[in-house]
CSV table of C-alpha atoms in Angstrom, one decimal:
chain,number,residue,atom,x,y,z
Z,1,MET,CA,11.7,273.7,69.7
Z,2,GLU,CA,11.2,277.0,67.9
Z,3,ASP,CA,12.1,276.6,64.2
Z,4,PRO,CA,14.0,279.7,63.1
Z,5,ASP,CA,12.1,279.5,59.8
Z,6,LEU,CA,8.7,280.0,61.4
Z,7,PRO,CA,7.1,283.3,60.9
Z,8,PRO,CA,6.6,285.5,64.0
Z,9,SER,CA,2.9,284.9,64.0
Z,10,ALA,CA,3.5,281.1,64.2
Z,11,LYS,CA,6.0,281.6,67.1
Z,12,LEU,CA,3.4,283.7,68.9
Z,13,VAL,CA,0.7,281.1,68.5
Z,14,LEU,CA,3.1,278.4,69.7
Z,15,LYS,CA,3.9,280.5,72.8
Z,16,VAL,CA,0.2,281.0,73.6
Z,17,LEU,CA,-0.4,277.2,73.3
Z,18,GLU,CA,2.6,276.6,75.5
Z,19,TYR,CA,1.3,278.9,78.3
Z,20,GLU,CA,-2.5,278.3,77.9
Z,21,GLY,CA,-2.7,274.7,76.8
Z,22,PRO,CA,-5.1,273.4,74.1
Z,23,LEU,CA,-7.2,276.1,72.5
Z,24,THR,CA,-9.6,276.6,69.6
Z,25,GLN,CA,-8.7,278.9,66.7
Z,26,GLN,CA,-11.1,281.5,68.1
Z,27,GLU,CA,-9.5,281.4,71.5
Z,28,ILE,CA,-6.0,281.7,70.0
Z,29,THR,CA,-7.3,284.7,67.9
Z,30,GLU,CA,-8.6,286.3,71.1
Z,31,GLU,CA,-5.4,285.6,73.1
Z,32,THR,CA,-3.0,286.8,70.4
Z,33,ARG,CA,-5.2,289.6,69.0
Z,34,LEU,CA,-4.0,288.6,65.5
Z,35,PRO,CA,-6.4,288.5,62.6
Z,36,GLN,CA,-8.2,285.3,62.2
Z,37,ARG,CA,-6.6,284.6,58.8
Z,38,THR,CA,-3.2,285.1,60.3
Z,39,VAL,CA,-3.9,282.6,63.1
Z,40,ARG,CA,-5.3,280.1,60.6
Z,41,ASP,CA,-2.1,280.4,58.4
Z,42,ALA,CA,0.1,280.1,61.5
Z,43,LEU,CA,-1.8,277.0,62.6
Z,44,ASP,CA,-1.5,275.5,59.2
Z,45,ARG,CA,2.2,276.0,59.2
Z,46,LEU,CA,2.6,274.5,62.7
Z,47,LEU,CA,0.5,271.5,61.7
Z,48,GLU,CA,2.7,271.0,58.6
Z,49,GLU,CA,5.8,271.0,60.7
Z,50,GLY,CA,4.3,268.5,63.2
Z,51,ILE,CA,4.6,271.0,66.1
Z,52,VAL,CA,0.9,271.3,66.7
Z,53,THR,CA,-1.9,268.7,66.7
Z,54,LYS,CA,-5.6,269.3,65.7
Z,55,GLU,CA,-8.3,267.4,67.6
Z,56,PRO,CA,-12.1,267.6,67.6
Z,57,TYR,CA,-13.5,270.1,70.1
Z,58,PHE,CA,-16.2,268.3,72.0
Z,59,ARG,CA,-18.0,271.4,73.3
Z,60,ASP,CA,-18.7,272.6,69.8
Z,61,ALA,CA,-18.3,270.1,66.9
Z,62,ARG,CA,-17.9,273.0,64.4
Z,63,GLN,CA,-14.5,273.8,65.9
Z,64,SER,CA,-11.2,272.1,66.4
Z,65,GLN,CA,-8.8,272.3,69.3
Z,66,TYR,CA,-5.1,272.8,68.8
Z,67,ALA,CA,-2.3,271.7,71.2
Z,68,ILE,CA,1.5,271.3,71.1
Z,69,ALA,CA,2.3,267.8,69.7
Z,70,ASP,CA,3.7,265.3,72.1
Z,71,ALA,CA,6.6,264.8,69.8
Z,72,ALA,CA,7.6,268.4,70.2
Z,73,LEU,CA,7.4,268.3,74.1
Z,74,PRO,CA,10.6,266.4,74.9
Z,75,GLU,CA,12.6,268.8,72.8
Z,76,ARG,CA,11.1,271.7,74.6
Z,77,ASP,CA,11.8,270.2,78.0
Z,78,GLN,CA,15.4,269.5,77.0
Z,79,SER,CA,16.0,273.0,75.8
Z,80,ALA,CA,14.4,274.4,79.0
Z,81,SER,CA,16.8,272.4,81.1
Z,82,GLN,CA,19.7,273.6,79.0
Z,83,GLU,CA,18.6,277.1,79.5
Z,84,SER,CA,18.4,276.6,83.3
Z,85,ASP,CA,21.9,275.0,83.2
Z,86,TRP,CA,23.2,278.0,81.4
Z,87,ALA,CA,21.5,280.4,83.8
Z,88,GLY,CA,23.2,278.7,86.7
Z,89,ARG,CA,26.7,279.2,85.4
């Protein structure tokens, strides 16, 4: 799933979303300890690539919640099974 052309910050944001589930930009900033602008740029890149989705955050309408796109999930699951196959050899 990881695009080799993604910057390290976008890869980190993607990993956090993978482990933590849907988060707001502020929550991602806190988890990654990256500057807010860096997180915003990483999210913009992930949105452009279709890897992440942006939804309204119902607890606070001023924020959005980001999650890994459903279209990106099967690819991730497939690569995970390939990794486990490789590890079993």
